[in-house]
Amino acid sequence: MMDRAEALRGERTPYVLATVVRAERPTSAKTGDRALVLPDGTMEGFVGGHCAESAVRDQALALLESGESTLLRITPAADSAPLDGLVTVHNPCLSGGTLDVFLEAVIPPARVDVYGDGPVARALAGVGRPAGFDVRPAGAGDPPSPDAAAVVVATHGRDEEALLKAALDAGIPYVGLVASRRRGTAVTSALAGGDRVRTPAGLDIGARTAPEIALSVLAEILSLRPRPAGPVERAPAGETEGCCH
């Protein structure tokens, strides 16, 4: 299971690792049983029968949207006292028993493709990687990665228009140009969709050095990313006559 999880991380595929941390009989799942839930709803592994599987899948898909983790209790008890950090799902299956399943969302770090080899480009890698970004240097002829969260062009006048156009055409969520305000405006004004380019790239924090500029760019990428909703308690698993945990 963990080898499969490692392979998914290598492929930059998000997933939820579900681990049974408590099983109150009668349940078919035992403490320590695990399963992986993929974005398409596929489950690999075992955390119980149909009812438990449905509840785990439902909540795991919500967590993939929020990027958070939670403890899920699947119980036949009609009235369970709410607890912080615990999502409780009423399970009407006839087998009875209660399962506590820890759901850990594993989301790949945001990928940032950086064009250029100057001080700011190097600083983006030096600052970004310890901060949890997947910063990848890119050559002038390399297309943006389809799963990139951001493209930053820091080539200081070389191939800027072509690189920005490729990023815009690819629909990259954040496209930034490291340049002075005057030159950035001149470059982007001739581009279709140039108003989507953030230039000068980065939040205005008074940055002067290359690491400070890199920090301002990464902060802007964070500030503009979509705000996921928190995990929601989905509807309980549907009644299935005779199903089991």
PDB file of C-alpha atoms in Angstrom:
ATOM      1  CA  MET A   1       0.000   0.000   0.000  1.00  0.00           C
ATOM      2  CA  MET A   2       2.743   2.455   0.914  1.00  0.00           C
ATOM      3  CA  ASP A   3       4.663   1.582  -2.260  1.00  0.00           C
ATOM      4  CA  ARG A   4       1.535   2.461  -4.226  1.00  0.00           C
ATOM      5  CA  ALA A   5       1.187   5.718  -2.284  1.00  0.00           C
ATOM      6  CA  GLU A   6       4.806   6.580  -3.080  1.00  0.00           C
ATOM      7  CA  ALA A   7       4.172   5.900  -6.774  1.00  0.00           C
ATOM      8  CA  LEU A   8       1.157   8.231  -6.713  1.00  0.00           C
ATOM      9  CA  ARG A   9       3.283  10.971  -5.153  1.00  0.00           C
ATOM     10  CA  GLY A  10       5.843  10.490  -7.896  1.00  0.00           C
ATOM     11  CA  GLU A  11       3.091  10.882 -10.484  1.00  0.00           C
ATOM     12  CA  ARG A  12       1.780  14.000  -8.698  1.00  0.00           C
ATOM     13  CA  THR A  13      -1.600  12.310  -8.262  1.00  0.00           C
ATOM     14  CA  PRO A  14      -3.585  13.500  -5.216  1.00  0.00           C
ATOM     15  CA  TYR A  15      -5.089  10.838  -2.993  1.00  0.00           C
ATOM     16  CA  VAL A  16      -6.517  10.199   0.464  1.00  0.00           C
ATOM     17  CA  LEU A  17      -4.996   7.577   2.721  1.00  0.00           C
ATOM     18  CA  ALA A  18      -7.702   6.018   4.876  1.00  0.00           C
ATOM     19  CA  THR A  19      -6.532   4.133   7.982  1.00  0.00           C
ATOM     20  CA  VAL A  20      -8.799   2.322  10.425  1.00  0.00           C
ATOM     21  CA  VAL A  21      -7.661   3.506  13.855  1.00  0.00           C
ATOM     22  CA  ARG A  22     -10.461   1.932  15.907  1.00  0.00           C
ATOM     23  CA  ALA A  23     -12.897  -0.874  15.202  1.00  0.00           C
ATOM     24  CA  GLU A  24     -15.750  -1.705  17.549  1.00  0.00           C
ATOM     25  CA  ARG A  25     -17.224  -5.125  16.825  1.00  0.00           C
ATOM     26  CA  PRO A  26     -18.960  -6.393  14.869  1.00  0.00           C
ATOM     27  CA  THR A  27     -16.984  -5.022  11.913  1.00  0.00           C
ATOM     28  CA  SER A  28     -15.203  -6.723   9.044  1.00  0.00           C
ATOM     29  CA  ALA A  29     -12.425  -4.125   9.103  1.00  0.00           C
ATOM     30  CA  LYS A  30      -9.711  -4.286  11.721  1.00  0.00           C
ATOM     31  CA  THR A  31      -7.504  -1.627  13.254  1.00  0.00           C
ATOM     32  CA  GLY A  32      -4.660  -0.880  10.852  1.00  0.00           C
ATOM     33  CA  ASP A  33      -6.567  -1.717   7.654  1.00  0.00           C
ATOM     34  CA  ARG A  34      -5.889   0.847   4.938  1.00  0.00           C
ATOM     35  CA  ALA A  35      -7.175   2.042   1.603  1.00  0.00           C
ATOM     36  CA  LEU A  36      -6.276   4.707  -0.927  1.00  0.00           C
ATOM     37  CA  VAL A  37      -9.000   6.877  -2.462  1.00  0.00           C
ATOM     38  CA  LEU A  38      -8.185   8.476  -5.825  1.00  0.00           C
ATOM     39  CA  PRO A  39      -9.804  11.580  -7.362  1.00  0.00           C
ATOM     40  CA  ASP A  40     -12.047   9.464  -9.620  1.00  0.00           C
ATOM     41  CA  GLY A  41     -13.467   7.638  -6.579  1.00  0.00           C
ATOM     42  CA  THR A  42     -11.422   4.483  -7.095  1.00  0.00           C
ATOM     43  CA  MET A  43     -10.536   2.737  -3.827  1.00  0.00           C
ATOM     44  CA  GLU A  44      -7.520   0.478  -3.450  1.00  0.00           C
ATOM     45  CA  GLY A  45      -7.277  -1.509  -0.234  1.00  0.00           C
ATOM     46  CA  PHE A  46      -9.829  -2.380   2.430  1.00  0.00           C
ATOM     47  CA  VAL A  47     -11.499  -0.402   5.218  1.00  0.00           C
ATOM     48  CA  GLY A  48     -14.707  -2.395   5.529  1.00  0.00           C
ATOM     49  CA  GLY A  49     -17.745  -3.488   3.603  1.00  0.00           C
ATOM     50  CA  HIS A  50     -20.054  -1.556   1.325  1.00  0.00           C
ATOM     51  CA  CYS A  51     -21.428   0.886   3.890  1.00  0.00           C
ATOM     52  CA  ALA A  52     -18.041   1.817   5.305  1.00  0.00           C
ATOM     53  CA  GLU A  53     -16.543   2.060   1.843  1.00  0.00           C
ATOM     54  CA  SER A  54     -19.280   4.425   0.674  1.00  0.00           C
ATOM     55  CA  ALA A  55     -18.870   6.714   3.674  1.00  0.00           C
ATOM     56  CA  VAL A  56     -15.079   6.774   3.368  1.00  0.00           C
ATOM     57  CA  ARG A  57     -15.202   7.485  -0.363  1.00  0.00           C
ATOM     58  CA  ASP A  58     -17.738  10.280   0.048  1.00  0.00           C
ATOM     59  CA  GLN A  59     -15.771  12.081   2.736  1.00  0.00           C
ATOM     60  CA  ALA A  60     -12.418  11.470   1.035  1.00  0.00           C
ATOM     61  CA  LEU A  61     -13.583  13.160  -2.164  1.00  0.00           C
ATOM     62  CA  ALA A  62     -14.640  16.198  -0.126  1.00  0.00           C
ATOM     63  CA  LEU A  63     -11.196  16.274   1.497  1.00  0.00           C
ATOM     64  CA  LEU A  64      -9.483  16.200  -1.889  1.00  0.00           C
ATOM     65  CA  GLU A  65     -11.284  19.464  -2.624  1.00  0.00           C
ATOM     66  CA  SER A  66     -10.297  21.081   0.663  1.00  0.00           C
ATOM     67  CA  GLY A  67      -6.824  19.581   1.032  1.00  0.00           C
ATOM     68  CA  GLU A  68      -7.486  18.848   4.700  1.00  0.00           C
ATOM     69  CA  SER A  69      -7.538  15.696   6.815  1.00  0.00           C
ATOM     70  CA  THR A  70     -10.056  14.488   9.358  1.00  0.00           C
ATOM     71  CA  LEU A  71     -11.199  11.645  11.581  1.00  0.00           C
ATOM     72  CA  LEU A  72     -14.342   9.919  10.335  1.00  0.00           C
ATOM     73  CA  ARG A  73     -16.613   7.930  12.634  1.00  0.00           C
ATOM     74  CA  ILE A  74     -19.033   5.505  10.984  1.00  0.00           C
ATOM     75  CA  THR A  75     -21.550   4.384  13.563  1.00  0.00           C
ATOM     76  CA  PRO A  76     -25.086   2.988  13.825  1.00  0.00           C
ATOM     77  CA  ALA A  77     -25.712   5.187  16.872  1.00  0.00           C
ATOM     78  CA  ALA A  78     -28.507   7.606  16.089  1.00  0.00           C
ATOM     79  CA  ASP A  79     -27.280  10.327  18.436  1.00  0.00           C
ATOM     80  CA  SER A  80     -23.530  10.853  18.736  1.00  0.00           C
ATOM     81  CA  ALA A  81     -22.164  13.838  20.615  1.00  0.00           C
ATOM     82  CA  PRO A  82     -20.250  16.130  18.214  1.00  0.00           C
ATOM     83  CA  LEU A  83     -16.510  16.376  18.827  1.00  0.00           C
ATOM     84  CA  ASP A  84     -13.990  18.831  17.403  1.00  0.00           C
ATOM     85  CA  GLY A  85     -12.039  17.332  14.527  1.00  0.00           C
ATOM     86  CA  LEU A  86     -14.456  14.432  14.147  1.00  0.00           C
ATOM     87  CA  VAL A  87     -16.982  13.911  11.354  1.00  0.00           C
ATOM     88  CA  THR A  88     -19.681  11.420  12.309  1.00  0.00           C
ATOM     89  CA  VAL A  89     -21.724   9.557   9.721  1.00  0.00           C
ATOM     90  CA  HIS A  90     -24.761   7.550  10.768  1.00  0.00           C
ATOM     91  CA  ASN A  91     -24.595   4.113   9.210  1.00  0.00           C
ATOM     92  CA  PRO A  92     -27.898   2.240   9.028  1.00  0.00           C
ATOM     93  CA  CYS A  93     -26.369  -1.104   8.002  1.00  0.00           C
ATOM     94  CA  LEU A  94     -27.666  -4.111   9.868  1.00  0.00           C
ATOM     95  CA  SER A  95     -24.274  -5.434  10.966  1.00  0.00           C
ATOM     96  CA  GLY A  96     -23.755  -2.733  13.596  1.00  0.00           C
ATOM     97  CA  GLY A  97     -20.358  -1.838  14.933  1.00  0.00           C
ATOM     98  CA  THR A  98     -18.443   1.437  14.807  1.00  0.00           C
ATOM     99  CA  LEU A  99     -15.358   2.373  12.812  1.00  0.00           C
ATOM    100  CA  ASP A 100     -13.047   5.339  13.313  1.00  0.00           C
ATOM    101  CA  VAL A 101     -11.085   6.028  10.146  1.00  0.00           C
ATOM    102  CA  PHE A 102      -8.381   8.657   9.829  1.00  0.00           C
ATOM    103  CA  LEU A 103      -8.482  10.279   6.391  1.00  0.00           C
ATOM    104  CA  GLU A 104      -5.265  11.980   5.333  1.00  0.00           C
ATOM    105  CA  ALA A 105      -5.397  14.047   2.155  1.00  0.00           C
ATOM    106  CA  VAL A 106      -2.103  14.018   0.268  1.00  0.00           C
ATOM    107  CA  ILE A 107      -1.985  16.844  -2.276  1.00  0.00           C
ATOM    108  CA  PRO A 108       1.060  17.366  -4.513  1.00  0.00           C
ATOM    109  CA  PRO A 109       2.925  20.618  -3.814  1.00  0.00           C
ATOM    110  CA  ALA A 110       2.108  23.470  -6.169  1.00  0.00           C
ATOM    111  CA  ARG A 111       4.378  23.261  -9.204  1.00  0.00           C
ATOM    112  CA  VAL A 112       6.056  26.489 -10.312  1.00  0.00           C
ATOM    113  CA  ASP A 113       7.835  26.518 -13.683  1.00  0.00           C
ATOM    114  CA  VAL A 114      10.545  29.179 -13.720  1.00  0.00           C
ATOM    115  CA  TYR A 115      12.103  30.475 -16.935  1.00  0.00           C
ATOM    116  CA  GLY A 116      15.470  32.171 -16.625  1.00  0.00           C
ATOM    117  CA  ASP A 117      18.784  31.585 -14.897  1.00  0.00           C
ATOM    118  CA  GLY A 118      19.413  34.924 -13.210  1.00  0.00           C
ATOM    119  CA  PRO A 119      19.456  35.710  -9.480  1.00  0.00           C
ATOM    120  CA  VAL A 120      15.667  35.935  -9.109  1.00  0.00           C
ATOM    121  CA  ALA A 121      15.103  32.655 -10.956  1.00  0.00           C
ATOM    122  CA  ARG A 122      17.659  30.904  -8.738  1.00  0.00           C
ATOM    123  CA  ALA A 123      16.200  32.504  -5.622  1.00  0.00           C
ATOM    124  CA  LEU A 124      12.727  31.209  -6.495  1.00  0.00           C
ATOM    125  CA  ALA A 125      14.062  27.668  -6.198  1.00  0.00           C
ATOM    126  CA  GLY A 126      16.064  28.460  -3.072  1.00  0.00           C
ATOM    127  CA  VAL A 127      13.117  30.067  -1.294  1.00  0.00           C
ATOM    128  CA  GLY A 128      10.277  28.057  -2.810  1.00  0.00           C
ATOM    129  CA  ARG A 129      11.406  24.503  -2.187  1.00  0.00           C
ATOM    130  CA  PRO A 130      11.812  24.848   1.595  1.00  0.00           C
ATOM    131  CA  ALA A 131       8.403  26.567   1.612  1.00  0.00           C
ATOM    132  CA  GLY A 132       6.781  23.501   0.035  1.00  0.00           C
ATOM    133  CA  PHE A 133       6.631  24.534  -3.622  1.00  0.00           C
ATOM    134  CA  ASP A 134       7.714  22.209  -6.419  1.00  0.00           C
ATOM    135  CA  VAL A 135       9.922  24.706  -8.276  1.00  0.00           C
ATOM    136  CA  ARG A 136      11.164  23.477 -11.655  1.00  0.00           C
ATOM    137  CA  PRO A 137      13.713  25.342 -13.821  1.00  0.00           C
ATOM    138  CA  ALA A 138      12.513  25.427 -17.431  1.00  0.00           C
ATOM    139  CA  GLY A 139      14.420  26.023 -20.641  1.00  0.00           C
ATOM    140  CA  ALA A 140      13.303  28.542 -23.246  1.00  0.00           C
ATOM    141  CA  GLY A 141      12.079  25.738 -25.501  1.00  0.00           C
ATOM    142  CA  ASP A 142      10.215  23.838 -22.779  1.00  0.00           C
ATOM    143  CA  PRO A 143       6.409  24.151 -22.779  1.00  0.00           C
ATOM    144  CA  PRO A 144       4.731  24.837 -19.430  1.00  0.00           C
ATOM    145  CA  SER A 145       3.738  21.721 -17.535  1.00  0.00           C
ATOM    146  CA  PRO A 146      -0.022  21.083 -17.843  1.00  0.00           C
ATOM    147  CA  ASP A 147      -0.283  20.704 -14.060  1.00  0.00           C
ATOM    148  CA  ALA A 148       1.761  23.800 -13.212  1.00  0.00           C
ATOM    149  CA  ALA A 149       0.087  26.139 -10.733  1.00  0.00           C
ATOM    150  CA  ALA A 150       2.300  29.014 -11.852  1.00  0.00           C
ATOM    151  CA  VAL A 151       4.743  30.099 -14.528  1.00  0.00           C
ATOM    152  CA  VAL A 152       7.245  32.819 -13.708  1.00  0.00           C
ATOM    153  CA  VAL A 153       9.240  34.388 -16.544  1.00  0.00           C
ATOM    154  CA  ALA A 154      12.483  35.885 -15.253  1.00  0.00           C
ATOM    155  CA  THR A 155      14.565  35.907 -18.434  1.00  0.00           C
ATOM    156  CA  HIS A 156      15.224  39.672 -18.357  1.00  0.00           C
ATOM    157  CA  GLY A 157      14.140  40.439 -21.882  1.00  0.00           C
ATOM    158  CA  ARG A 158      14.863  37.141 -23.643  1.00  0.00           C
ATOM    159  CA  ASP A 159      11.937  35.323 -25.282  1.00  0.00           C
ATOM    160  CA  GLU A 160       9.470  36.876 -22.843  1.00  0.00           C
ATOM    161  CA  GLU A 161       6.560  37.304 -25.244  1.00  0.00           C
ATOM    162  CA  ALA A 162       6.729  33.714 -26.518  1.00  0.00           C
ATOM    163  CA  LEU A 163       7.024  32.251 -23.035  1.00  0.00           C
ATOM    164  CA  LEU A 164       4.159  34.324 -21.674  1.00  0.00           C
ATOM    165  CA  LYS A 165       1.964  33.458 -24.649  1.00  0.00           C
ATOM    166  CA  ALA A 166       2.628  29.740 -24.153  1.00  0.00           C
ATOM    167  CA  ALA A 167       1.689  29.994 -20.468  1.00  0.00           C
ATOM    168  CA  LEU A 168      -1.476  31.965 -21.216  1.00  0.00           C
ATOM    169  CA  ASP A 169      -2.501  29.553 -23.984  1.00  0.00           C
ATOM    170  CA  ALA A 170      -1.960  26.633 -21.597  1.00  0.00           C
ATOM    171  CA  GLY A 171      -4.358  28.201 -19.080  1.00  0.00           C
ATOM    172  CA  ILE A 172      -1.793  28.308 -16.264  1.00  0.00           C
ATOM    173  CA  PRO A 173      -3.542  29.843 -13.215  1.00  0.00           C
ATOM    174  CA  TYR A 174      -0.723  32.261 -12.360  1.00  0.00           C
ATOM    175  CA  VAL A 175       1.535  33.851 -14.970  1.00  0.00           C
ATOM    176  CA  GLY A 176       4.121  36.315 -13.705  1.00  0.00           C
ATOM    177  CA  LEU A 177       6.761  38.447 -15.413  1.00  0.00           C
ATOM    178  CA  VAL A 178       9.740  39.704 -13.438  1.00  0.00           C
ATOM    179  CA  ALA A 179      10.326  43.136 -14.960  1.00  0.00           C
ATOM    180  CA  SER A 180      10.024  46.820 -14.247  1.00  0.00           C
ATOM    181  CA  ARG A 181       6.525  48.211 -14.392  1.00  0.00           C
ATOM    182  CA  ARG A 182       7.261  50.129 -17.602  1.00  0.00           C
ATOM    183  CA  ARG A 183       8.813  47.188 -19.454  1.00  0.00           C
ATOM    184  CA  GLY A 184       6.213  44.763 -18.143  1.00  0.00           C
ATOM    185  CA  THR A 185       3.413  46.955 -19.453  1.00  0.00           C
ATOM    186  CA  ALA A 186       5.103  47.247 -22.838  1.00  0.00           C
ATOM    187  CA  VAL A 187       5.551  43.479 -23.121  1.00  0.00           C
ATOM    188  CA  THR A 188       2.049  42.472 -22.021  1.00  0.00           C
ATOM    189  CA  SER A 189       0.138  45.152 -23.924  1.00  0.00           C
ATOM    190  CA  ALA A 190       0.893  43.382 -27.197  1.00  0.00           C
ATOM    191  CA  LEU A 191      -0.253  39.961 -25.920  1.00  0.00           C
ATOM    192  CA  ALA A 192      -3.747  38.554 -26.240  1.00  0.00           C
ATOM    193  CA  GLY A 193      -4.827  38.042 -22.652  1.00  0.00           C
ATOM    194  CA  GLY A 194      -1.865  40.053 -21.448  1.00  0.00           C
ATOM    195  CA  ASP A 195      -3.994  41.572 -18.682  1.00  0.00           C
ATOM    196  CA  ARG A 196      -3.753  38.167 -16.948  1.00  0.00           C
ATOM    197  CA  VAL A 197       0.004  38.508 -16.564  1.00  0.00           C
ATOM    198  CA  ARG A 198       1.111  39.714 -13.150  1.00  0.00           C
ATOM    199  CA  THR A 199       3.837  42.284 -13.723  1.00  0.00           C
ATOM    200  CA  PRO A 200       5.870  43.309 -11.904  1.00  0.00           C
ATOM    201  CA  ALA A 201       5.443  39.815 -10.481  1.00  0.00           C
ATOM    202  CA  GLY A 202       5.040  39.674  -6.719  1.00  0.00           C
ATOM    203  CA  LEU A 203       3.288  41.500  -3.918  1.00  0.00           C
ATOM    204  CA  ASP A 204       4.469  45.007  -3.133  1.00  0.00           C
ATOM    205  CA  ILE A 205       6.405  44.330   0.067  1.00  0.00           C
ATOM    206  CA  GLY A 206       9.305  46.638  -0.677  1.00  0.00           C
ATOM    207  CA  ALA A 207      11.440  43.764  -1.969  1.00  0.00           C
ATOM    208  CA  ARG A 208      14.918  44.691  -3.161  1.00  0.00           C
ATOM    209  CA  THR A 209      17.162  41.624  -3.125  1.00  0.00           C
ATOM    210  CA  ALA A 210      16.610  38.546  -5.283  1.00  0.00           C
ATOM    211  CA  PRO A 211      15.445  36.376  -2.333  1.00  0.00           C
ATOM    212  CA  GLU A 212      13.032  39.124  -1.249  1.00  0.00           C
ATOM    213  CA  ILE A 213      11.626  39.382  -4.781  1.00  0.00           C
ATOM    214  CA  ALA A 214      11.273  35.595  -4.894  1.00  0.00           C
ATOM    215  CA  LEU A 215       9.441  35.689  -1.567  1.00  0.00           C
ATOM    216  CA  SER A 216       7.059  38.361  -2.877  1.00  0.00           C
ATOM    217  CA  VAL A 217       6.319  36.290  -6.010  1.00  0.00           C
ATOM    218  CA  LEU A 218       5.598  33.123  -4.018  1.00  0.00           C
ATOM    219  CA  ALA A 219       3.411  35.108  -1.617  1.00  0.00           C
ATOM    220  CA  GLU A 220       1.408  36.429  -4.576  1.00  0.00           C
ATOM    221  CA  ILE A 221       0.963  32.916  -5.946  1.00  0.00           C
ATOM    222  CA  LEU A 222      -0.376  31.836  -2.550  1.00  0.00           C
ATOM    223  CA  SER A 223      -2.644  34.857  -2.246  1.00  0.00           C
ATOM    224  CA  LEU A 224      -4.296  34.176  -5.604  1.00  0.00           C
ATOM    225  CA  ARG A 225      -4.802  30.443  -5.330  1.00  0.00           C
ATOM    226  CA  PRO A 226      -8.422  29.256  -5.048  1.00  0.00           C
ATOM    227  CA  ARG A 227      -9.754  29.118  -1.516  1.00  0.00           C
ATOM    228  CA  PRO A 228     -11.101  25.604  -0.941  1.00  0.00           C
ATOM    229  CA  ALA A 229     -14.133  25.099   1.204  1.00  0.00           C
ATOM    230  CA  GLY A 230     -13.562  23.173   4.404  1.00  0.00           C
ATOM    231  CA  PRO A 231     -14.478  19.499   4.577  1.00  0.00           C
ATOM    232  CA  VAL A 232     -18.196  18.989   4.618  1.00  0.00           C
ATOM    233  CA  GLU A 233     -20.201  16.219   6.152  1.00  0.00           C
ATOM    234  CA  ARG A 234     -21.777  14.479   3.223  1.00  0.00           C
ATOM    235  CA  ALA A 235     -25.055  12.634   3.390  1.00  0.00           C
ATOM    236  CA  PRO A 236     -24.747   9.323   5.234  1.00  0.00           C
ATOM    237  CA  ALA A 237     -24.265   6.163   3.268  1.00  0.00           C
ATOM    238  CA  GLY A 238     -27.507   4.981   1.783  1.00  0.00           C
ATOM    239  CA  GLU A 239     -29.345   2.128   3.381  1.00  0.00           C
ATOM    240  CA  THR A 240     -28.358  -1.220   1.935  1.00  0.00           C
ATOM    241  CA  GLU A 241     -30.247  -4.180   3.356  1.00  0.00           C
ATOM    242  CA  GLY A 242     -27.910  -6.640   4.955  1.00  0.00           C
ATOM    243  CA  CYS A 243     -24.693  -4.744   4.146  1.00  0.00           C
ATOM    244  CA  CYS A 244     -21.871  -4.722   6.591  1.00  0.00           C
ATOM    245  CA  HIS A 245     -18.995  -2.635   7.905  1.00  0.00           C
TER     246      HIS A 245
END
